[in-house]
PDB file of C-alpha atoms in Angstrom:
ATOM      1  CA  GLN A  13      55.747 -15.813-196.799  1.00 81.00           C
ATOM      2  CA  VAL A  14      55.549 -17.107-200.224  1.00 83.00           C
ATOM      3  CA  LEU A  15      59.081 -19.050-199.733  1.00 80.00           C
ATOM      4  CA  LEU A  16      57.663 -20.467-196.413  1.00 79.00           C
ATOM      5  CA  GLY A  17      54.605 -21.567-198.055  1.00 78.00           C
ATOM      6  CA  ALA A  18      56.674 -23.076-200.788  1.00 75.00           C
ATOM      7  CA  GLY A  19      58.716 -24.926-198.408  1.00 81.00           C
ATOM      8  CA  ASP A  20      61.949 -22.984-199.405  1.00 78.00           C
ATOM      9  CA  LEU A  21      63.104 -22.576-195.824  1.00 84.00           C
ATOM     10  CA  LYS A  22      66.812 -21.936-197.049  1.00 88.00           C
ATOM     11  CA  ARG A  23      65.822 -19.103-199.142  1.00 88.00           C
ATOM     12  CA  ALA A  24      63.438 -17.743-196.384  1.00 89.00           C
ATOM     13  CA  PHE A  25      66.172 -17.650-193.889  1.00 89.00           C
ATOM     14  CA  LEU A  26      68.408 -15.636-196.267  1.00 92.00           C
ATOM     15  CA  VAL A  27      65.848 -13.095-197.055  1.00 92.00           C
ATOM     16  CA  ALA A  28      65.213 -12.517-193.275  1.00 88.00           C
ATOM     17  CA  GLN A  29      68.608 -12.479-192.400  1.00 91.00           C
ATOM     18  CA  ARG A  30      69.344  -9.810-195.134  1.00 94.00           C
ATOM     19  CA  ALA A  31      66.459  -8.024-193.783  1.00 92.00           C
ATOM     20  CA  VAL A  32      67.681  -7.840-190.289  1.00 91.00           C
ATOM     21  CA  GLN A  33      71.076  -6.740-191.322  1.00 91.00           C
ATOM     22  CA  ALA A  34      69.534  -3.917-193.190  1.00 94.00           C
ATOM     23  CA  VAL A  35      66.964  -2.779-190.441  1.00 92.00           C
ATOM     24  CA  PRO A  36      68.244  -4.113-187.223  1.00 91.00           C
ATOM     25  CA  GLY A  37      65.485  -2.533-185.187  1.00 90.00           C
ATOM     26  CA  ASP A  38      62.675  -3.826-186.900  1.00 90.00           C
ATOM     27  CA  ARG A  39      61.182  -6.358-184.617  1.00 91.00           C
ATOM     28  CA  GLN A  40      58.775  -8.091-187.093  1.00 93.00           C
ATOM     29  CA  TRP A  41      61.900  -9.064-189.280  1.00 94.00           C
ATOM     30  CA  ARG A  42      63.834 -10.233-186.172  1.00 93.00           C
ATOM     31  CA  ARG A  43      60.898 -12.345-184.981  1.00 93.00           C
ATOM     32  CA  LYS A  44      60.564 -14.012-188.693  1.00 93.00           C
ATOM     33  CA  LEU A  45      64.288 -14.487-188.686  1.00 93.00           C
ATOM     34  CA  ALA A  46      64.181 -16.077-185.372  1.00 92.00           C
ATOM     35  CA  GLN A  47      61.526 -18.549-186.213  1.00 91.00           C
ATOM     36  CA  VAL A  48      62.828 -19.719-189.549  1.00 92.00           C
ATOM     37  CA  SER A  49      66.269 -20.176-187.921  1.00 91.00           C
ATOM     38  CA  GLU A  50      64.901 -22.449-185.488  1.00 87.00           C
ATOM     39  CA  TRP A  51      62.913 -24.403-188.304  1.00 88.00           C
ATOM     40  CA  THR A  52      66.283 -24.574-190.276  1.00 90.00           C
ATOM     41  CA  GLN A  53      68.341 -25.938-187.049  1.00 89.00           C
ATOM     42  CA  ARG A  54      70.322 -22.835-186.493  1.00 89.00           C
ATOM     43  CA  PRO A  55      69.942 -22.286-182.561  1.00 87.00           C
ATOM     44  CA  ASP A  56      72.622 -19.857-182.370  1.00 89.00           C
ATOM     45  CA  VAL A  57      70.953 -17.334-184.834  1.00 92.00           C
ATOM     46  CA  ALA A  58      67.630 -18.072-183.316  1.00 91.00           C
ATOM     47  CA  ALA A  59      68.937 -17.126-179.772  1.00 91.00           C
ATOM     48  CA  GLN A  60      70.611 -14.004-180.974  1.00 93.00           C
ATOM     49  CA  GLN A  61      67.238 -12.853-182.446  1.00 94.00           C
ATOM     50  CA  TRP A  62      65.172 -13.707-179.343  1.00 95.00           C
ATOM     51  CA  LEU A  63      67.546 -12.023-177.083  1.00 95.00           C
ATOM     52  CA  ALA A  64      67.589  -9.056-179.075  1.00 94.00           C
ATOM     53  CA  LEU A  65      63.951  -8.649-179.319  1.00 95.00           C
ATOM     54  CA  PHE A  66      63.705  -8.903-175.432  1.00 95.00           C
ATOM     55  CA  ASP A  67      66.406  -6.415-175.294  1.00 92.00           C
ATOM     56  CA  GLN A  68      64.656  -4.167-177.477  1.00 93.00           C
ATOM     57  CA  GLY A  69      61.368  -4.263-175.291  1.00 93.00           C
ATOM     58  CA  ASP A  70      59.466  -6.964-176.868  1.00 94.00           C
ATOM     59  CA  ARG A  71      57.570  -8.823-173.781  1.00 95.00           C
ATOM     60  CA  SER A  72      55.169 -11.131-175.665  1.00 94.00           C
ATOM     61  CA  VAL A  73      54.860 -14.753-174.336  1.00 94.00           C
ATOM     62  CA  ASP A  74      56.790 -16.571-177.000  1.00 93.00           C
ATOM     63  CA  THR A  75      59.879 -13.974-176.623  1.00 95.00           C
ATOM     64  CA  VAL A  76      59.726 -14.359-172.720  1.00 96.00           C
ATOM     65  CA  GLN A  77      59.635 -17.964-173.059  1.00 95.00           C
ATOM     66  CA  ALA A  78      62.390 -18.184-175.648  1.00 94.00           C
ATOM     67  CA  VAL A  79      64.522 -16.010-173.576  1.00 95.00           C
ATOM     68  CA  ILE A  80      64.175 -18.072-170.514  1.00 96.00           C
ATOM     69  CA  ARG A  81      65.033 -20.982-172.554  1.00 93.00           C
ATOM     70  CA  LEU A  82      67.861 -19.657-174.663  1.00 92.00           C
ATOM     71  CA  ALA A  83      69.658 -16.888-172.490  1.00 92.00           C
ATOM     72  CA  PRO A  84      71.500 -19.370-170.042  1.00 91.00           C
ATOM     73  CA  GLN A  85      72.803 -21.089-172.951  1.00 87.00           C
ATOM     74  CA  ALA A  86      74.009 -18.051-174.281  1.00 88.00           C
ATOM     75  CA  ASP A  87      75.621 -17.294-170.977  1.00 90.00           C
ATOM     76  CA  GLN A  88      73.366 -14.273-170.034  1.00 92.00           C
ATOM     77  CA  PRO A  89      71.747 -15.516-166.889  1.00 94.00           C
ATOM     78  CA  LEU A  90      70.917 -11.796-165.924  1.00 94.00           C
ATOM     79  CA  LEU A  91      68.617 -11.776-169.159  1.00 94.00           C
ATOM     80  CA  ALA A  92      67.059 -14.790-168.195  1.00 96.00           C
ATOM     81  CA  LEU A  93      66.362 -13.436-164.842  1.00 96.00           C
ATOM     82  CA  GLN A  94      64.599 -10.446-166.362  1.00 96.00           C
ATOM     83  CA  ALA A  95      62.320 -12.797-168.278  1.00 96.00           C
ATOM     84  CA  TRP A  96      61.567 -14.884-165.321  1.00 97.00           C
ATOM     85  CA  ALA A  97      60.660 -11.818-163.537  1.00 95.00           C
ATOM     86  CA  GLU A  98      58.178 -11.021-166.361  1.00 95.00           C
ATOM     87  CA  LEU A  99      56.728 -14.399-166.130  1.00 96.00           C
ATOM     88  CA  ALA A 100      56.364 -14.202-162.637  1.00 94.00           C
ATOM     89  CA  LYS A 101      54.228 -11.269-163.089  1.00 93.00           C
ATOM     90  CA  ARG A 102      51.816 -12.955-165.289  1.00 93.00           C
ATOM     91  CA  GLN A 103      51.586 -16.284-163.732  1.00 93.00           C
ATOM     92  CA  GLN A 104      52.013 -18.372-160.669  1.00 92.00           C
ATOM     93  CA  LEU A 105      55.197 -20.261-160.861  1.00 95.00           C
ATOM     94  CA  THR A 106      55.944 -23.855-159.683  1.00 94.00           C
ATOM     95  CA  ASP A 107      58.495 -24.814-157.144  1.00 93.00           C
ATOM     96  CA  ALA A 108      60.671 -26.233-159.757  1.00 95.00           C
ATOM     97  CA  GLN A 109      60.520 -22.898-161.689  1.00 96.00           C
ATOM     98  CA  TRP A 110      61.451 -21.100-158.456  1.00 97.00           C
ATOM     99  CA  MET A 111      64.329 -23.331-158.252  1.00 97.00           C
ATOM    100  CA  ASP A 112      65.492 -22.646-161.819  1.00 96.00           C
ATOM    101  CA  VAL A 113      65.501 -18.966-160.957  1.00 97.00           C
ATOM    102  CA  TYR A 114      67.538 -19.513-157.781  1.00 97.00           C
ATOM    103  CA  SER A 115      70.070 -21.522-159.725  1.00 96.00           C
ATOM    104  CA  LEU A 116      70.307 -18.520-162.105  1.00 96.00           C
ATOM    105  CA  TYR A 117      70.982 -16.065-159.339  1.00 97.00           C
ATOM    106  CA  GLU A 118      73.827 -18.506-158.154  1.00 96.00           C
ATOM    107  CA  LEU A 119      75.011 -18.704-161.618  1.00 94.00           C
ATOM    108  CA  ALA A 120      75.191 -14.962-162.190  1.00 94.00           C
ATOM    109  CA  ALA A 121      76.970 -14.448-158.809  1.00 95.00           C
ATOM    110  CA  GLU A 122      74.144 -12.285-157.675  1.00 96.00           C
ATOM    111  CA  PRO A 123      73.028 -13.854-154.480  1.00 97.00           C
ATOM    112  CA  LEU A 124      72.080 -10.846-152.493  1.00 96.00           C
ATOM    113  CA  LYS A 125      69.838  -9.542-155.403  1.00 97.00           C
ATOM    114  CA  GLY A 126      68.275 -12.693-155.307  1.00 97.00           C
ATOM    115  CA  ALA A 127      67.430 -12.602-151.877  1.00 97.00           C
ATOM    116  CA  GLN A 128      65.824  -9.320-152.280  1.00 97.00           C
ATOM    117  CA  PHE A 129      63.952 -10.871-155.078  1.00 97.00           C
ATOM    118  CA  PHE A 130      62.677 -13.832-153.576  1.00 97.00           C
ATOM    119  CA  GLU A 131      61.566 -11.830-150.385  1.00 96.00           C
ATOM    120  CA  ALA A 132      59.669  -9.385-152.661  1.00 96.00           C
ATOM    121  CA  GLN A 133      57.991 -12.381-154.186  1.00 96.00           C
ATOM    122  CA  PHE A 134      57.235 -14.071-150.723  1.00 96.00           C
ATOM    123  CA  ALA A 135      55.514 -10.786-149.883  1.00 94.00           C
ATOM    124  CA  LYS A 136      53.239 -11.136-152.669  1.00 92.00           C
ATOM    125  CA  SER A 137      52.447 -14.878-152.258  1.00 91.00           C
ATOM    126  CA  ASN A 138      53.156 -15.878-148.793  1.00 92.00           C
ATOM    127  CA  ASN A 139      54.527 -19.095-150.240  1.00 94.00           C
ATOM    128  CA  PRO A 140      57.285 -20.319-147.416  1.00 95.00           C
ATOM    129  CA  LYS A 141      59.588 -21.665-150.170  1.00 95.00           C
ATOM    130  CA  LEU A 142      60.289 -18.398-151.541  1.00 96.00           C
ATOM    131  CA  LEU A 143      61.292 -17.374-147.918  1.00 96.00           C
ATOM    132  CA  GLU A 144      63.687 -20.297-147.710  1.00 96.00           C
ATOM    133  CA  LEU A 145      65.144 -19.548-151.029  1.00 97.00           C
ATOM    134  CA  ALA A 146      65.534 -16.036-149.863  1.00 97.00           C
ATOM    135  CA  ALA A 147      67.365 -17.101-146.820  1.00 96.00           C
ATOM    136  CA  ARG A 148      69.572 -19.511-148.436  1.00 96.00           C
ATOM    137  CA  LEU A 149      70.765 -16.848-151.031  1.00 97.00           C
ATOM    138  CA  ALA A 150      71.149 -14.077-148.225  1.00 96.00           C
ATOM    139  CA  GLU A 151      73.332 -16.680-146.452  1.00 94.00           C
ATOM    140  CA  ASN A 152      75.434 -17.580-149.502  1.00 95.00           C
ATOM    141  CA  GLY A 153      75.936 -13.738-150.233  1.00 95.00           C
ATOM    142  CA  GLY A 154      77.424 -13.301-146.832  1.00 93.00           C
ATOM    143  CA  ASP A 155      74.401 -11.101-145.361  1.00 94.00           C
ATOM    144  CA  ASP A 156      74.028 -12.929-142.157  1.00 91.00           C
ATOM    145  CA  ASP A 157      71.551 -10.560-140.468  1.00 91.00           C
ATOM    146  CA  ARG A 158      69.129 -10.892-143.273  1.00 94.00           C
ATOM    147  CA  ALA A 159      69.614 -14.789-143.263  1.00 94.00           C
ATOM    148  CA  GLN A 160      69.119 -14.862-139.668  1.00 91.00           C
ATOM    149  CA  ARG A 161      65.894 -12.918-140.105  1.00 93.00           C
ATOM    150  CA  LEU A 162      64.619 -14.865-142.943  1.00 95.00           C
ATOM    151  CA  TYR A 163      65.499 -18.172-141.479  1.00 94.00           C
ATOM    152  CA  GLY A 164      63.828 -17.130-138.082  1.00 91.00           C
ATOM    153  CA  GLN A 165      60.682 -16.435-139.975  1.00 93.00           C
ATOM    154  CA  ARG A 166      60.605 -19.430-142.142  1.00 93.00           C
ATOM    155  CA  ALA A 167      61.161 -21.405-138.951  1.00 90.00           C
ATOM    156  CA  SER A 168      57.948 -20.257-137.365  1.00 88.00           C
ATOM    157  CA  MET A 169      55.904 -21.107-140.632  1.00 91.00           C
ATOM    158  CA  ALA A 170      54.091 -24.364-141.591  1.00 91.00           C
ATOM    159  CA  PRO A 171      55.242 -26.807-142.564  1.00 91.00           C
ATOM    160  CA  PHE A 172      57.880 -27.502-140.141  1.00 92.00           C
ATOM    161  CA  SER A 173      61.446 -27.945-141.319  1.00 92.00           C
ATOM    162  CA  LEU A 174      63.999 -29.231-139.106  1.00 93.00           C
ATOM    163  CA  GLU A 175      66.949 -28.200-141.496  1.00 93.00           C
ATOM    164  CA  LEU A 176      65.784 -24.796-141.839  1.00 93.00           C
ATOM    165  CA  MET A 177      65.122 -24.428-138.058  1.00 93.00           C
ATOM    166  CA  LEU A 178      68.798 -25.622-137.315  1.00 94.00           C
ATOM    167  CA  ARG A 179      69.902 -23.098-139.995  1.00 93.00           C
ATOM    168  CA  ALA A 180      68.149 -20.464-138.158  1.00 93.00           C
ATOM    169  CA  VAL A 181      69.812 -21.671-134.813  1.00 94.00           C
ATOM    170  CA  VAL A 182      73.219 -21.521-136.292  1.00 93.00           C
ATOM    171  CA  GLN A 183      72.684 -18.058-137.488  1.00 91.00           C
ATOM    172  CA  LEU A 184      72.080 -16.968-133.954  1.00 93.00           C
ATOM    173  CA  VAL A 185      74.905 -18.761-132.480  1.00 93.00           C
ATOM    174  CA  ARG A 186      77.190 -16.997-134.867  1.00 90.00           C
ATOM    175  CA  LYS A 187      75.833 -13.842-133.380  1.00 89.00           C
ATOM    176  CA  ASP A 188      76.224 -15.110-130.096  1.00 92.00           C
ATOM    177  CA  LYS A 189      72.867 -14.770-129.188  1.00 93.00           C
ATOM    178  CA  MET A 190      72.746 -18.104-127.145  1.00 94.00           C
ATOM    179  CA  GLN A 191      69.675 -17.481-125.250  1.00 94.00           C
ATOM    180  CA  GLU A 192      67.491 -16.667-128.332  1.00 94.00           C
ATOM    181  CA  ALA A 193      68.948 -19.712-130.118  1.00 94.00           C
ATOM    182  CA  LEU A 194      68.088 -22.121-127.015  1.00 95.00           C
ATOM    183  CA  THR A 195      64.555 -20.516-127.093  1.00 95.00           C
ATOM    184  CA  LEU A 196      64.029 -21.093-130.783  1.00 94.00           C
ATOM    185  CA  LEU A 197      65.454 -24.852-130.087  1.00 95.00           C
ATOM    186  CA  GLN A 198      62.846 -25.399-127.299  1.00 94.00           C
ATOM    187  CA  THR A 199      60.087 -23.850-129.234  1.00 93.00           C
ATOM    188  CA  HIS A 200      60.377 -26.458-131.678  1.00 92.00           C
ATOM    189  CA  GLN A 201      61.176 -29.291-129.575  1.00 92.00           C
ATOM    190  CA  HIS A 202      57.918 -31.172-129.636  1.00 92.00           C
ATOM    191  CA  GLN A 203      58.058 -31.410-133.282  1.00 92.00           C
ATOM    192  CA  VAL A 204      61.563 -33.023-133.462  1.00 92.00           C
ATOM    193  CA  PRO A 205      61.746 -36.774-133.692  1.00 89.00           C
ATOM    194  CA  ALA A 206      63.689 -38.655-130.955  1.00 85.00           C
ATOM    195  CA  GLN A 207      66.284 -39.938-133.870  1.00 87.00           C
ATOM    196  CA  ALA A 208      67.156 -36.578-135.102  1.00 90.00           C
ATOM    197  CA  THR A 209      70.670 -36.653-133.664  1.00 89.00           C
ATOM    198  CA  ALA A 210      71.586 -33.240-135.234  1.00 91.00           C
ATOM    199  CA  TYR A 211      68.984 -31.371-133.246  1.00 93.00           C
ATOM    200  CA  TRP A 212      69.771 -32.942-129.829  1.00 92.00           C
ATOM    201  CA  GLN A 213      73.471 -32.347-130.379  1.00 89.00           C
ATOM    202  CA  LEU A 214      72.775 -28.785-131.238  1.00 93.00           C
ATOM    203  CA  LEU A 215      70.203 -28.415-128.258  1.00 94.00           C
ATOM    204  CA  SER A 216      72.720 -29.790-125.831  1.00 91.00           C
ATOM    205  CA  GLN A 217      75.625 -27.583-126.944  1.00 89.00           C
ATOM    206  CA  VAL A 218      73.533 -24.603-126.837  1.00 95.00           C
ATOM    207  CA  ALA A 219      71.954 -25.090-123.489  1.00 93.00           C
ATOM    208  CA  TRP A 220      75.435 -25.842-122.090  1.00 90.00           C
ATOM    209  CA  ASP A 221      76.795 -22.394-123.588  1.00 90.00           C
ATOM    210  CA  ALA A 222      73.732 -20.633-122.109  1.00 91.00           C
ATOM    211  CA  GLY A 223      74.270 -22.270-118.564  1.00 89.00           C
ATOM    212  CA  LYS A 224      71.107 -24.101-118.685  1.00 91.00           C
ATOM    213  CA  PHE A 225      72.450 -27.536-117.535  1.00 89.00           C
ATOM    214  CA  ASP A 226      69.251 -29.178-116.790  1.00 90.00           C
ATOM    215  CA  VAL A 227      67.999 -28.825-120.562  1.00 92.00           C
ATOM    216  CA  ALA A 228      71.514 -29.879-121.559  1.00 89.00           C
ATOM    217  CA  ARG A 229      71.849 -32.833-119.458  1.00 87.00           C
ATOM    218  CA  SER A 230      68.365 -33.997-120.872  1.00 88.00           C
ATOM    219  CA  ALA A 231      69.483 -33.327-124.538  1.00 88.00           C
ATOM    220  CA  TYR A 232      72.755 -35.194-124.067  1.00 86.00           C
ATOM    221  CA  ALA A 233      71.032 -38.082-122.566  1.00 84.00           C
ATOM    222  CA  GLN A 234      68.480 -38.006-125.460  1.00 85.00           C
ATOM    223  CA  TYR A 235      71.488 -39.272-127.886  1.00 81.00           C
ATOM    224  CA  ALA A 236      74.130 -40.599-125.727  1.00 78.00           C
ATOM    225  CA  GLY A 237      75.382 -43.991-126.692  1.00 72.00           C
ATOM    226  CA  GLY A 238      74.750 -43.348-130.309  1.00 74.00           C
ATOM    227  CA  PRO A 239      77.378 -43.684-133.031  1.00 76.00           C
ATOM    228  CA  GLN A 240      77.682 -39.857-133.204  1.00 77.00           C
ATOM    229  CA  THR A 241      78.618 -39.363-129.317  1.00 77.00           C
ATOM    230  CA  THR A 242      81.743 -37.821-128.904  1.00 81.00           C
ATOM    231  CA  ILE A 243      84.150 -38.117-126.125  1.00 83.00           C
ATOM    232  CA  GLY A 244      83.385 -34.655-125.087  1.00 81.00           C
ATOM    233  CA  ASP A 245      79.548 -35.453-125.046  1.00 82.00           C
ATOM    234  CA  TRP A 246      80.137 -38.164-122.901  1.00 79.00           C
ATOM    235  CA  SER A 247      82.370 -35.883-120.421  1.00 84.00           C
ATOM    236  CA  ARG A 248      79.603 -33.168-120.369  1.00 83.00           C
ATOM    237  CA  LEU A 249      76.867 -35.577-119.586  1.00 81.00           C
ATOM    238  CA  ILE A 250      78.764 -37.226-116.979  1.00 84.00           C
ATOM    239  CA  PHE A 251      79.777 -34.112-115.346  1.00 83.00           C
ATOM    240  CA  LEU A 252      75.880 -32.775-115.569  1.00 81.00           C
ATOM    241  CA  VAL A 253      74.471 -36.097-113.952  1.00 81.00           C
ATOM    242  CA  ARG A 254      77.072 -36.472-111.247  1.00 84.00           C
ATOM    243  CA  GLN A 255      76.203 -33.342-109.483  1.00 78.00           C
ATOM    244  CA  ASN A 256      72.758 -34.807-108.367  1.00 80.00           C
ATOM    245  CA  TYR A 257      72.982 -38.781-109.525  1.00 80.00           C
ATOM    246  CA  PRO A 258      76.501 -39.798-108.849  1.00 85.00           C
ATOM    247  CA  ALA A 259      75.534 -43.465-109.198  1.00 87.00           C
ATOM    248  CA  GLN A 260      74.041 -42.888-112.478  1.00 80.00           C
ATOM    249  CA  ALA A 261      77.265 -40.950-113.590  1.00 82.00           C
ATOM    250  CA  ALA A 262      79.314 -44.014-112.854  1.00 87.00           C
ATOM    251  CA  THR A 263      77.063 -46.286-115.089  1.00 84.00           C
ATOM    252  CA  LEU A 264      77.336 -43.610-117.712  1.00 81.00           C
ATOM    253  CA  ALA A 265      81.445 -43.600-117.244  1.00 84.00           C
ATOM    254  CA  LEU A 266      81.399 -47.421-117.572  1.00 85.00           C
ATOM    255  CA  MET A 267      79.401 -46.821-120.987  1.00 82.00           C
ATOM    256  CA  ALA A 268      81.636 -44.351-122.133  1.00 78.00           C
TER     257      ALA A 268
END
C-alpha cells in the first residue's frame, strides 16, 4: 500500500508477485496482484490471478466480471460460462449478453449443456429469446426431439417469428410427422405475408406429401411465376389444377 501510494507500481507488483508465490492460497494477495498487474499493463498475469480467485471460490462482483472478460481470451470458455451463470443469478441479462453466453457454449463445444441451461433460464423468466437459443443449441447438438419440442413451443409464443416457425416445421418433417407439420403451418398462415416464398413453398410441399391437395394447390398458386418457382412446382400445380379446371391448367402450362 505504501508503494502504491508513492506511485512505485513496479516494486508494488514485485512484492505482490512474491507474496502470491509464497502463499498461493491467500485471496487478498492474489487480488492485489491482479489489480496491480492491470495497472502495470500485464494482462496475462492479471488474468491468471482473476481466474485463480474464481477457481478458489471468490464470487465477488469484480472477480465475476473479470472472469467473464478474461476467461475466453485465456481459452477457458467453461470458466466464463460459470461466471455468466453466477451473474445471471444476480441480475437480468440483456439479449446481447445472452448471445455472448450462447457463443461461449458453441465455442466450448457444449451445445446440449447450453440447451439445458437456456431452457432452465426460460422457465425462470419466460423470455422467448432464451427458448429460441435453447432450440438452436439442441438442434446444433443433434438432439432433434428436444429441438422439435422447443421450436414448437417458441412458434406458439409472441412475437411471431416466421423463421423459427419454419424451423419447427422442418423438425416435424424430419420425423415424418407431416400432418403435425401441416397443422402448424396452417395455424400461422394468417400471420405470414404474401411475399414469404419460403413459407408458401414449404406449405405446398408438406400439403402435397400429406395428401391435402386443395391446400397444396392454393399454396403453389401463391408463389407460382416467381423467380424461385421450379419445374417441379409448375408440374405439381398444373396436375392439381387440371383435375377441376383444365382450361386454367392449360394457361398455367403456357406460363410455365
